[in-house]
Tab-separated table of N, CA, C and O in Angstrom:
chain	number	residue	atom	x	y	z
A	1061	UNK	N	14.167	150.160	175.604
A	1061	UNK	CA	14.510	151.402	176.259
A	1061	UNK	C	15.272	151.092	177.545
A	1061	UNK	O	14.756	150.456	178.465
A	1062	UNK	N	16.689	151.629	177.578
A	1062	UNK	CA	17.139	151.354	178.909
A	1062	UNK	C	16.846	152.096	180.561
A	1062	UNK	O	15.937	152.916	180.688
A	1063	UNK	N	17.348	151.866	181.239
A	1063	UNK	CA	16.684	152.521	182.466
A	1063	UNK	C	17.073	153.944	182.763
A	1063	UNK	O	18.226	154.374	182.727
A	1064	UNK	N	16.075	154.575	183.037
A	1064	UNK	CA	16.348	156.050	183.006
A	1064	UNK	C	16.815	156.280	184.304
A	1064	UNK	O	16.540	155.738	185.375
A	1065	UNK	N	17.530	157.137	184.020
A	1065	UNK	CA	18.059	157.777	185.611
A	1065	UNK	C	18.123	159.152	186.177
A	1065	UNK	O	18.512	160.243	185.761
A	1066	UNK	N	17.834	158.902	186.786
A	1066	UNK	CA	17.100	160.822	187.500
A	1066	UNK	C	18.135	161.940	187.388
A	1066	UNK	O	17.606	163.046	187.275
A	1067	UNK	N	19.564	161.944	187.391
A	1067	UNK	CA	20.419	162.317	187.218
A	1067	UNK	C	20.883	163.277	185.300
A	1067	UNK	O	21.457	164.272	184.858
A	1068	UNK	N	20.259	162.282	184.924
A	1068	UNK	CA	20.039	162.428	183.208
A	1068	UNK	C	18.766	163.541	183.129
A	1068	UNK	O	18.757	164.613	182.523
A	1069	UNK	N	17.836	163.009	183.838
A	1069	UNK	CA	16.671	163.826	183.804
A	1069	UNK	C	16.700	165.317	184.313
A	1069	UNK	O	16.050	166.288	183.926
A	1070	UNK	N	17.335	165.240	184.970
A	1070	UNK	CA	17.407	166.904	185.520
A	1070	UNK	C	17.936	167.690	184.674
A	1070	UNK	O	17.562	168.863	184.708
A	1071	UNK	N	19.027	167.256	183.600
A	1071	UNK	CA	19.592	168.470	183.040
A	1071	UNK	C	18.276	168.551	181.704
A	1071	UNK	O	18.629	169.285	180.781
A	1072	UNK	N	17.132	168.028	181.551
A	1072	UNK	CA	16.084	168.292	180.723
A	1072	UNK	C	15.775	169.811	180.765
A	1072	UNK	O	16.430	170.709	181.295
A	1073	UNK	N	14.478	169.880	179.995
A	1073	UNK	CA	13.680	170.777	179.798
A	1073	UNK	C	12.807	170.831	180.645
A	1073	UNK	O	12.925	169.814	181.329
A	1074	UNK	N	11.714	171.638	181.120
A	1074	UNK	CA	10.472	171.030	181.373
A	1074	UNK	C	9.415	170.424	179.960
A	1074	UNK	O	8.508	169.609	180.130
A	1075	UNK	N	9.578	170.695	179.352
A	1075	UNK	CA	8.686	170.478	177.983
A	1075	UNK	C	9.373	169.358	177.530
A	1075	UNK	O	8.826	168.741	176.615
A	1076	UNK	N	10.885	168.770	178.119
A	1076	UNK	CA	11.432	167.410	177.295
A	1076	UNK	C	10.731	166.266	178.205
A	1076	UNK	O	10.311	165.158	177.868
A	1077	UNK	N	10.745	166.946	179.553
A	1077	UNK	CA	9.987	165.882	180.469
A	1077	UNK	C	8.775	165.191	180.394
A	1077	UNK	O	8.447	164.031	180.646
A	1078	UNK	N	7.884	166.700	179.775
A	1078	UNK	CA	6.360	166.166	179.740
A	1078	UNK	C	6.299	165.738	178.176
A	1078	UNK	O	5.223	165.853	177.588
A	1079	UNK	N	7.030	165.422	177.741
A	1079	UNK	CA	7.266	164.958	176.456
A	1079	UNK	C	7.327	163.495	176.966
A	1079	UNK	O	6.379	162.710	176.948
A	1080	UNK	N	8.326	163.292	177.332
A	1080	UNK	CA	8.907	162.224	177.741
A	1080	UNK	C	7.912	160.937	178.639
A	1080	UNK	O	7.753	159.718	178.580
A	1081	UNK	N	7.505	161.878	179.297
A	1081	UNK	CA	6.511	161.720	180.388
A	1081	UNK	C	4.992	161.088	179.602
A	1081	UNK	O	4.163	160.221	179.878
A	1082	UNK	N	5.173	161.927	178.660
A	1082	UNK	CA	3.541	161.038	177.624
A	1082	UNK	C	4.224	159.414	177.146
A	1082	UNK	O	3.745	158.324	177.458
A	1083	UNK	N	5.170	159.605	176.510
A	1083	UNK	CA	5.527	158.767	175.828
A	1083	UNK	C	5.830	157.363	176.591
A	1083	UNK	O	5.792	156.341	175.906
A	1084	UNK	N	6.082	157.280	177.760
A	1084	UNK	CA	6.141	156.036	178.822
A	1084	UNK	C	4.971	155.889	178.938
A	1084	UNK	O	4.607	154.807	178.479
A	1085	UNK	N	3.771	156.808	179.566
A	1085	UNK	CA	2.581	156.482	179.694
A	1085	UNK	C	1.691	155.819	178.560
A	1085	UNK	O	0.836	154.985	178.858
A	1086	UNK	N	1.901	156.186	177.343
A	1086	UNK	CA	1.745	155.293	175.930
A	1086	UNK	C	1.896	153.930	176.072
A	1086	UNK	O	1.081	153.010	175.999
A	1087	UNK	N	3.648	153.975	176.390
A	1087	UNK	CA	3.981	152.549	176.139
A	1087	UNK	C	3.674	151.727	177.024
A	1087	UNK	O	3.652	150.508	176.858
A	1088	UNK	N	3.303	152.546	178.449
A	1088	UNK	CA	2.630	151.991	179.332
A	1088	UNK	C	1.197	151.003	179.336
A	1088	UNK	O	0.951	149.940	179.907
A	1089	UNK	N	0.478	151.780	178.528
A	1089	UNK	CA	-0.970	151.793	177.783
A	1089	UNK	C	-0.752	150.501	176.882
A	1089	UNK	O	-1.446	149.521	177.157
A	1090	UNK	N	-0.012	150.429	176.020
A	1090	UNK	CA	0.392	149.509	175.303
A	1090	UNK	C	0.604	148.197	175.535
A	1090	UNK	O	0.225	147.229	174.876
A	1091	UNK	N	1.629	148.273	177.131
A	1091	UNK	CA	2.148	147.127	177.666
A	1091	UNK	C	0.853	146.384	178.393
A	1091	UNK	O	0.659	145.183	178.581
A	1092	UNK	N	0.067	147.496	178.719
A	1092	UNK	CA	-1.264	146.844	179.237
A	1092	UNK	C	-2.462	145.897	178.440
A	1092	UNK	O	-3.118	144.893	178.718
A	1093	UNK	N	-2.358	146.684	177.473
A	1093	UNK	CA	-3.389	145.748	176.490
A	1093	UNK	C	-2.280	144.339	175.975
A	1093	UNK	O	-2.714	143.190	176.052
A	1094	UNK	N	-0.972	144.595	175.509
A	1094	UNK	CA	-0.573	143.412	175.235
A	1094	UNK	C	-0.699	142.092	176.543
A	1094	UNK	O	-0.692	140.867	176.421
A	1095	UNK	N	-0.774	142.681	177.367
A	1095	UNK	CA	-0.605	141.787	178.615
A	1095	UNK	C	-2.044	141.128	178.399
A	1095	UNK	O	-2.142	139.932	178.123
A	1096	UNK	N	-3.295	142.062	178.555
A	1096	UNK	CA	-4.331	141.529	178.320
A	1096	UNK	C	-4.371	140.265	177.348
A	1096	UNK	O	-4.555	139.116	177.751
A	1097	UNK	N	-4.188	140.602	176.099
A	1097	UNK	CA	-4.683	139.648	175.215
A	1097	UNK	C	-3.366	138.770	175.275
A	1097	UNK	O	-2.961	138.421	174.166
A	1098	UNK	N	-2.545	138.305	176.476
A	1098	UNK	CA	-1.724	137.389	176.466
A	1098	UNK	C	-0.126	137.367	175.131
A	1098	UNK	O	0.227	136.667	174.181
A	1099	UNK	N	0.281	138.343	175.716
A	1099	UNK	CA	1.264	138.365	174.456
A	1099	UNK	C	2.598	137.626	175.154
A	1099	UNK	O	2.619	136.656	175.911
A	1100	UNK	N	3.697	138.426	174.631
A	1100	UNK	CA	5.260	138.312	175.042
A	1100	UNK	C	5.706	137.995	176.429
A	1100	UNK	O	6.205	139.004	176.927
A	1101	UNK	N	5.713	137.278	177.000
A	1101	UNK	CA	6.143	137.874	178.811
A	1101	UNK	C	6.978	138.541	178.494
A	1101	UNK	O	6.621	139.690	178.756
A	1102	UNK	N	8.105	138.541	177.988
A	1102	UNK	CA	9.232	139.586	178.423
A	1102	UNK	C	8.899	141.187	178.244
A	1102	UNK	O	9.373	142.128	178.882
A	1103	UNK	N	7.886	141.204	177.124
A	1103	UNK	CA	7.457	142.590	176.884
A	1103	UNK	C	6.640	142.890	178.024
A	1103	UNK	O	6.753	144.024	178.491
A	1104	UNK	N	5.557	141.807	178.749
A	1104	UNK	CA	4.398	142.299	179.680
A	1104	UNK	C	5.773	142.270	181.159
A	1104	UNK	O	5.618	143.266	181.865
A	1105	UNK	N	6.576	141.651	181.492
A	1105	UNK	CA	7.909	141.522	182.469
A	1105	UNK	C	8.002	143.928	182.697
A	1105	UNK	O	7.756	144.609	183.693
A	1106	UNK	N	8.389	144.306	181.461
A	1106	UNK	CA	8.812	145.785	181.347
A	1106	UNK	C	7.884	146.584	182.161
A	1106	UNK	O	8.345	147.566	182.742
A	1107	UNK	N	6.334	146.225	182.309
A	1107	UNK	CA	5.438	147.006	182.522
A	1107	UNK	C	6.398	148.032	184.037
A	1107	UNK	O	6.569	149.249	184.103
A	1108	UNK	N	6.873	146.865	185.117
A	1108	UNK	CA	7.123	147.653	186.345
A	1108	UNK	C	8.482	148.636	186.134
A	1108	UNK	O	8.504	149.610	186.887
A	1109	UNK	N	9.245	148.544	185.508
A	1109	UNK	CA	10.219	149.183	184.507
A	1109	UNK	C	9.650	150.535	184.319
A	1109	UNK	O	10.148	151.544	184.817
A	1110	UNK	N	8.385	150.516	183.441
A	1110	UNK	CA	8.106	151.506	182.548
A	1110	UNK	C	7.223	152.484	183.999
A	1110	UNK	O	7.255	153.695	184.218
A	1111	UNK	N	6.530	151.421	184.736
A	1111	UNK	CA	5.557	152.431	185.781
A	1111	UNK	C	7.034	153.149	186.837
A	1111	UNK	O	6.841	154.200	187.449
A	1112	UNK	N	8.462	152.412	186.920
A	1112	UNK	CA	8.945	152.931	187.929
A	1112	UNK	C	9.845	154.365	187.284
A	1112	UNK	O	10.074	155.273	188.082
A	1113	UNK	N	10.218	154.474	186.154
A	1113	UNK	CA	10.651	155.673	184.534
A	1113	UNK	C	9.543	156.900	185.278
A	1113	UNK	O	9.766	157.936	185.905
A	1114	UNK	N	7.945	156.012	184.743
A	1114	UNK	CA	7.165	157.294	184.988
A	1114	UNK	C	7.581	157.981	186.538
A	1114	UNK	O	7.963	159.140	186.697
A	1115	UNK	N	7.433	157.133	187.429
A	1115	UNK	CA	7.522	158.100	188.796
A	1115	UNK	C	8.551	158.339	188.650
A	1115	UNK	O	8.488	159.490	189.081
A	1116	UNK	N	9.760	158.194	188.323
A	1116	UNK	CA	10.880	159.045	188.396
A	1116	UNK	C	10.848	160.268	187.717
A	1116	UNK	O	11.278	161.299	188.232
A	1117	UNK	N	10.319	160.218	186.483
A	1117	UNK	CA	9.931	161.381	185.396
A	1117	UNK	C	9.277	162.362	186.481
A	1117	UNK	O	9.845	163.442	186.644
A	1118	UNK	N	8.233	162.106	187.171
A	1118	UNK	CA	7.420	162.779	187.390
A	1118	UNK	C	7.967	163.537	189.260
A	1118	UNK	O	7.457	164.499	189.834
A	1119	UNK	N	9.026	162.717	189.705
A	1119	UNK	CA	9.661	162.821	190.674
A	1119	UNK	C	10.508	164.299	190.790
A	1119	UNK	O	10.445	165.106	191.717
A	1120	UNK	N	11.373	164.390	189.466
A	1120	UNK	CA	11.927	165.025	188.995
A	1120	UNK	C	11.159	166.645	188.509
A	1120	UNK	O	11.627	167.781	188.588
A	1121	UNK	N	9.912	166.195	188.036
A	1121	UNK	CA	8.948	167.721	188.074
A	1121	UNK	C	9.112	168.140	189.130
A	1121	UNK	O	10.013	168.971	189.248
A	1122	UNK	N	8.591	167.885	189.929
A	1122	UNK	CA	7.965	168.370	191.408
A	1122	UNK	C	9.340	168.907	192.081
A	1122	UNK	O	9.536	170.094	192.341
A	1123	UNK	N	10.114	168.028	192.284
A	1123	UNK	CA	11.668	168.527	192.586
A	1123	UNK	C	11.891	169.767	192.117
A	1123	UNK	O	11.705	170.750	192.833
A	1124	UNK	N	12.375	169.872	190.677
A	1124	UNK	CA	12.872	171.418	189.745
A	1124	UNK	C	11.744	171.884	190.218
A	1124	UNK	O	12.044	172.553	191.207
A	1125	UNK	N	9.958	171.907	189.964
A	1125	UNK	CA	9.185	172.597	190.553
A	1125	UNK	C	8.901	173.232	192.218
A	1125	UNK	O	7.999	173.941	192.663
A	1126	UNK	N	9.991	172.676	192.796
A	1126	UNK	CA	9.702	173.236	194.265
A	1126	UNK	C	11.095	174.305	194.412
A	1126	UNK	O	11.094	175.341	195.077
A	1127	UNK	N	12.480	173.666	193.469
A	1127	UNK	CA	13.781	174.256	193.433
A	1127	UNK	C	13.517	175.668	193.076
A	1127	UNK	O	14.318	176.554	193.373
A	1128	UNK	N	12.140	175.955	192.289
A	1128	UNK	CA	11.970	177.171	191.608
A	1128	UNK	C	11.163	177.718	192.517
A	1128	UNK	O	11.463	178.907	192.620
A	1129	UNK	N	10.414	177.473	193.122
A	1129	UNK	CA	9.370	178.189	193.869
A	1129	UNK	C	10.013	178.544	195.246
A	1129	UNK	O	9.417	179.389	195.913
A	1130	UNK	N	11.151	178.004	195.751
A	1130	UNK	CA	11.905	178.550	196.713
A	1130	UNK	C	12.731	179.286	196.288
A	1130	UNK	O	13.229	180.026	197.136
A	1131	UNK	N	13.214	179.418	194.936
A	1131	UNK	CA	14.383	180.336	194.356
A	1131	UNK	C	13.357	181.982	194.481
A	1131	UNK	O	13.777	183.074	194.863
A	1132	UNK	N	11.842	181.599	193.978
A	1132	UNK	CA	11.409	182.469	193.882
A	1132	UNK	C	11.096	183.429	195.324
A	1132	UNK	O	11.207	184.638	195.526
A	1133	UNK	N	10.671	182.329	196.168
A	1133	UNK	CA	10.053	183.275	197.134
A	1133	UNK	C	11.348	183.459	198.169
A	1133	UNK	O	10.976	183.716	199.314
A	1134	UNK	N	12.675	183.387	198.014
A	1134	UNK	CA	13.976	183.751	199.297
A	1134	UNK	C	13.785	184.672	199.146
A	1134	UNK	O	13.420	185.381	198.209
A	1135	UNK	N	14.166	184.824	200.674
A	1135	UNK	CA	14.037	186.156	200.903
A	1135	UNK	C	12.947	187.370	201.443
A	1135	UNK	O	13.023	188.552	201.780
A	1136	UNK	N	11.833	186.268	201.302
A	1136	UNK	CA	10.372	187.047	201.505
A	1136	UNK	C	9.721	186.598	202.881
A	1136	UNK	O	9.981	185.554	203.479
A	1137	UNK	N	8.974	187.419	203.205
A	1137	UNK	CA	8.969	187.610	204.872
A	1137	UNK	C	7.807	186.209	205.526
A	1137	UNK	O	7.674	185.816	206.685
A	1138	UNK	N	7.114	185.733	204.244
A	1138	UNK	CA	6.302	184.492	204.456
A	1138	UNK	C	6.300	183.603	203.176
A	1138	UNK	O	6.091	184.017	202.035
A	1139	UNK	N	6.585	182.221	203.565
A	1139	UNK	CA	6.421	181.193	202.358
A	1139	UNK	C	4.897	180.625	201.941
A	1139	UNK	O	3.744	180.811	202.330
A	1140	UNK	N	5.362	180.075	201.240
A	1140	UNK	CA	4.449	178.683	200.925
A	1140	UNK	C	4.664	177.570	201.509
A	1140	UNK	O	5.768	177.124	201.822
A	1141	UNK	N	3.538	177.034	201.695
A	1141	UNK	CA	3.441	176.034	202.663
A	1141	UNK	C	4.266	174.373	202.279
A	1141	UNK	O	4.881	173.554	202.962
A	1142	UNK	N	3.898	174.459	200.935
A	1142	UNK	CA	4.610	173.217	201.013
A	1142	UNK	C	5.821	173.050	199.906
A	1142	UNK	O	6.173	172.042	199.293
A	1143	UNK	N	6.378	174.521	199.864
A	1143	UNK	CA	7.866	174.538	199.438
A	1143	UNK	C	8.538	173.995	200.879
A	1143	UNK	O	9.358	173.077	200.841
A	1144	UNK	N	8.175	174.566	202.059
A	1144	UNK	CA	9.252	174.183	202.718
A	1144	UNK	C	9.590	172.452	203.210
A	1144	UNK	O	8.864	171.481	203.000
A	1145	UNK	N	11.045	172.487	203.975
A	1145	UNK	CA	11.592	171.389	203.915
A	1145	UNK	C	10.331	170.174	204.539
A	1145	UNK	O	9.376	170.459	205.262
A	1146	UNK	N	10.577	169.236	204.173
A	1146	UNK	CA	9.109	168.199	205.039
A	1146	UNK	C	10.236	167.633	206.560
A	1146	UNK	O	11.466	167.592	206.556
A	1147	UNK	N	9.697	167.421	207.227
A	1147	UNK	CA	10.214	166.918	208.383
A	1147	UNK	C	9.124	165.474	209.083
A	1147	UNK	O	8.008	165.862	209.428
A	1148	UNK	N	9.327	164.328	209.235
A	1148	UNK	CA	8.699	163.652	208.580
A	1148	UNK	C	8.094	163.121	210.046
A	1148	UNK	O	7.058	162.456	210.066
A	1149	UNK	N	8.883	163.494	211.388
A	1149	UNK	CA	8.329	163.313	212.726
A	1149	UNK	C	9.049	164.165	213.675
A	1149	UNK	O	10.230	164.507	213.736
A	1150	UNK	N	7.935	164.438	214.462
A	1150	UNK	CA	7.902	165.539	215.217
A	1150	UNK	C	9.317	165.100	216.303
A	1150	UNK	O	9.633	163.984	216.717
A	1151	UNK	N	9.736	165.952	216.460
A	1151	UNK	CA	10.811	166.195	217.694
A	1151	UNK	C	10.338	165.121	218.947
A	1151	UNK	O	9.150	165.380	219.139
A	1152	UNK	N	10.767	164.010	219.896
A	1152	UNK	CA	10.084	163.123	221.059
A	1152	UNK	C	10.265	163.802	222.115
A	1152	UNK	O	11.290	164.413	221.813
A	1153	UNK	N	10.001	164.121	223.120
A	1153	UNK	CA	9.629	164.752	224.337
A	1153	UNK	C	9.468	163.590	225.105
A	1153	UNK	O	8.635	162.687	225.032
A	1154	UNK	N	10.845	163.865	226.192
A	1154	UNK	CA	10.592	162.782	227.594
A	1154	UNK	C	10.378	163.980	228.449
A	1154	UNK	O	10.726	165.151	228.603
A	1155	UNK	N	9.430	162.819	229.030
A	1155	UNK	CA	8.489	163.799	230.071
A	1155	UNK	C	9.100	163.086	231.421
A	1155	UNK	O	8.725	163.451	232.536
């Protein structure tokens, strides 16, 4: 499986995602037990591959899922708390 790219992923479904989204976690599952009982390196090598697919998969929910929940609430006189933008440190103040 080649490397997925977030770009590809967006023009999905939501239902192609969580599709998609099982099916890494499988092979994920998979790559784990082969590792256990000492198999392939190159196959047990994929595991960080396949865990970095999932967070992108799942990167990509939350994204379209917040794109929608601000589409929904513009315009309205109070939000939700954590649609809005994150700001990641406070403004510095010289005193």
């Amino acid at each position: 499986m080649a490397k997925i790219r977030a770009y590809e992923l967006r023009t999905k479904s939501k239902a192609d995602l969580a599709k998609q989204l099982e099916e890494l976690k499988k092979e994920l599952s998979s790559l784990r037990v082969q590792k256990a009982t000492n198999a392939n390196n190159a196959k047990v090598a994929r595991i960080a591959n396949v865990r970095k697919s999932i967070a992108r998969v799942q990167t990509v929910i939350s994204q379209t899922q917040r794109d929608q929940l601000r589409l929904y609430y513009k315009g309205a006189k109070k939000t939700v708390r954590t649609i809005k933008r994150e700001t990641h440190f406070p403004p510095r103040r010289w005193v």
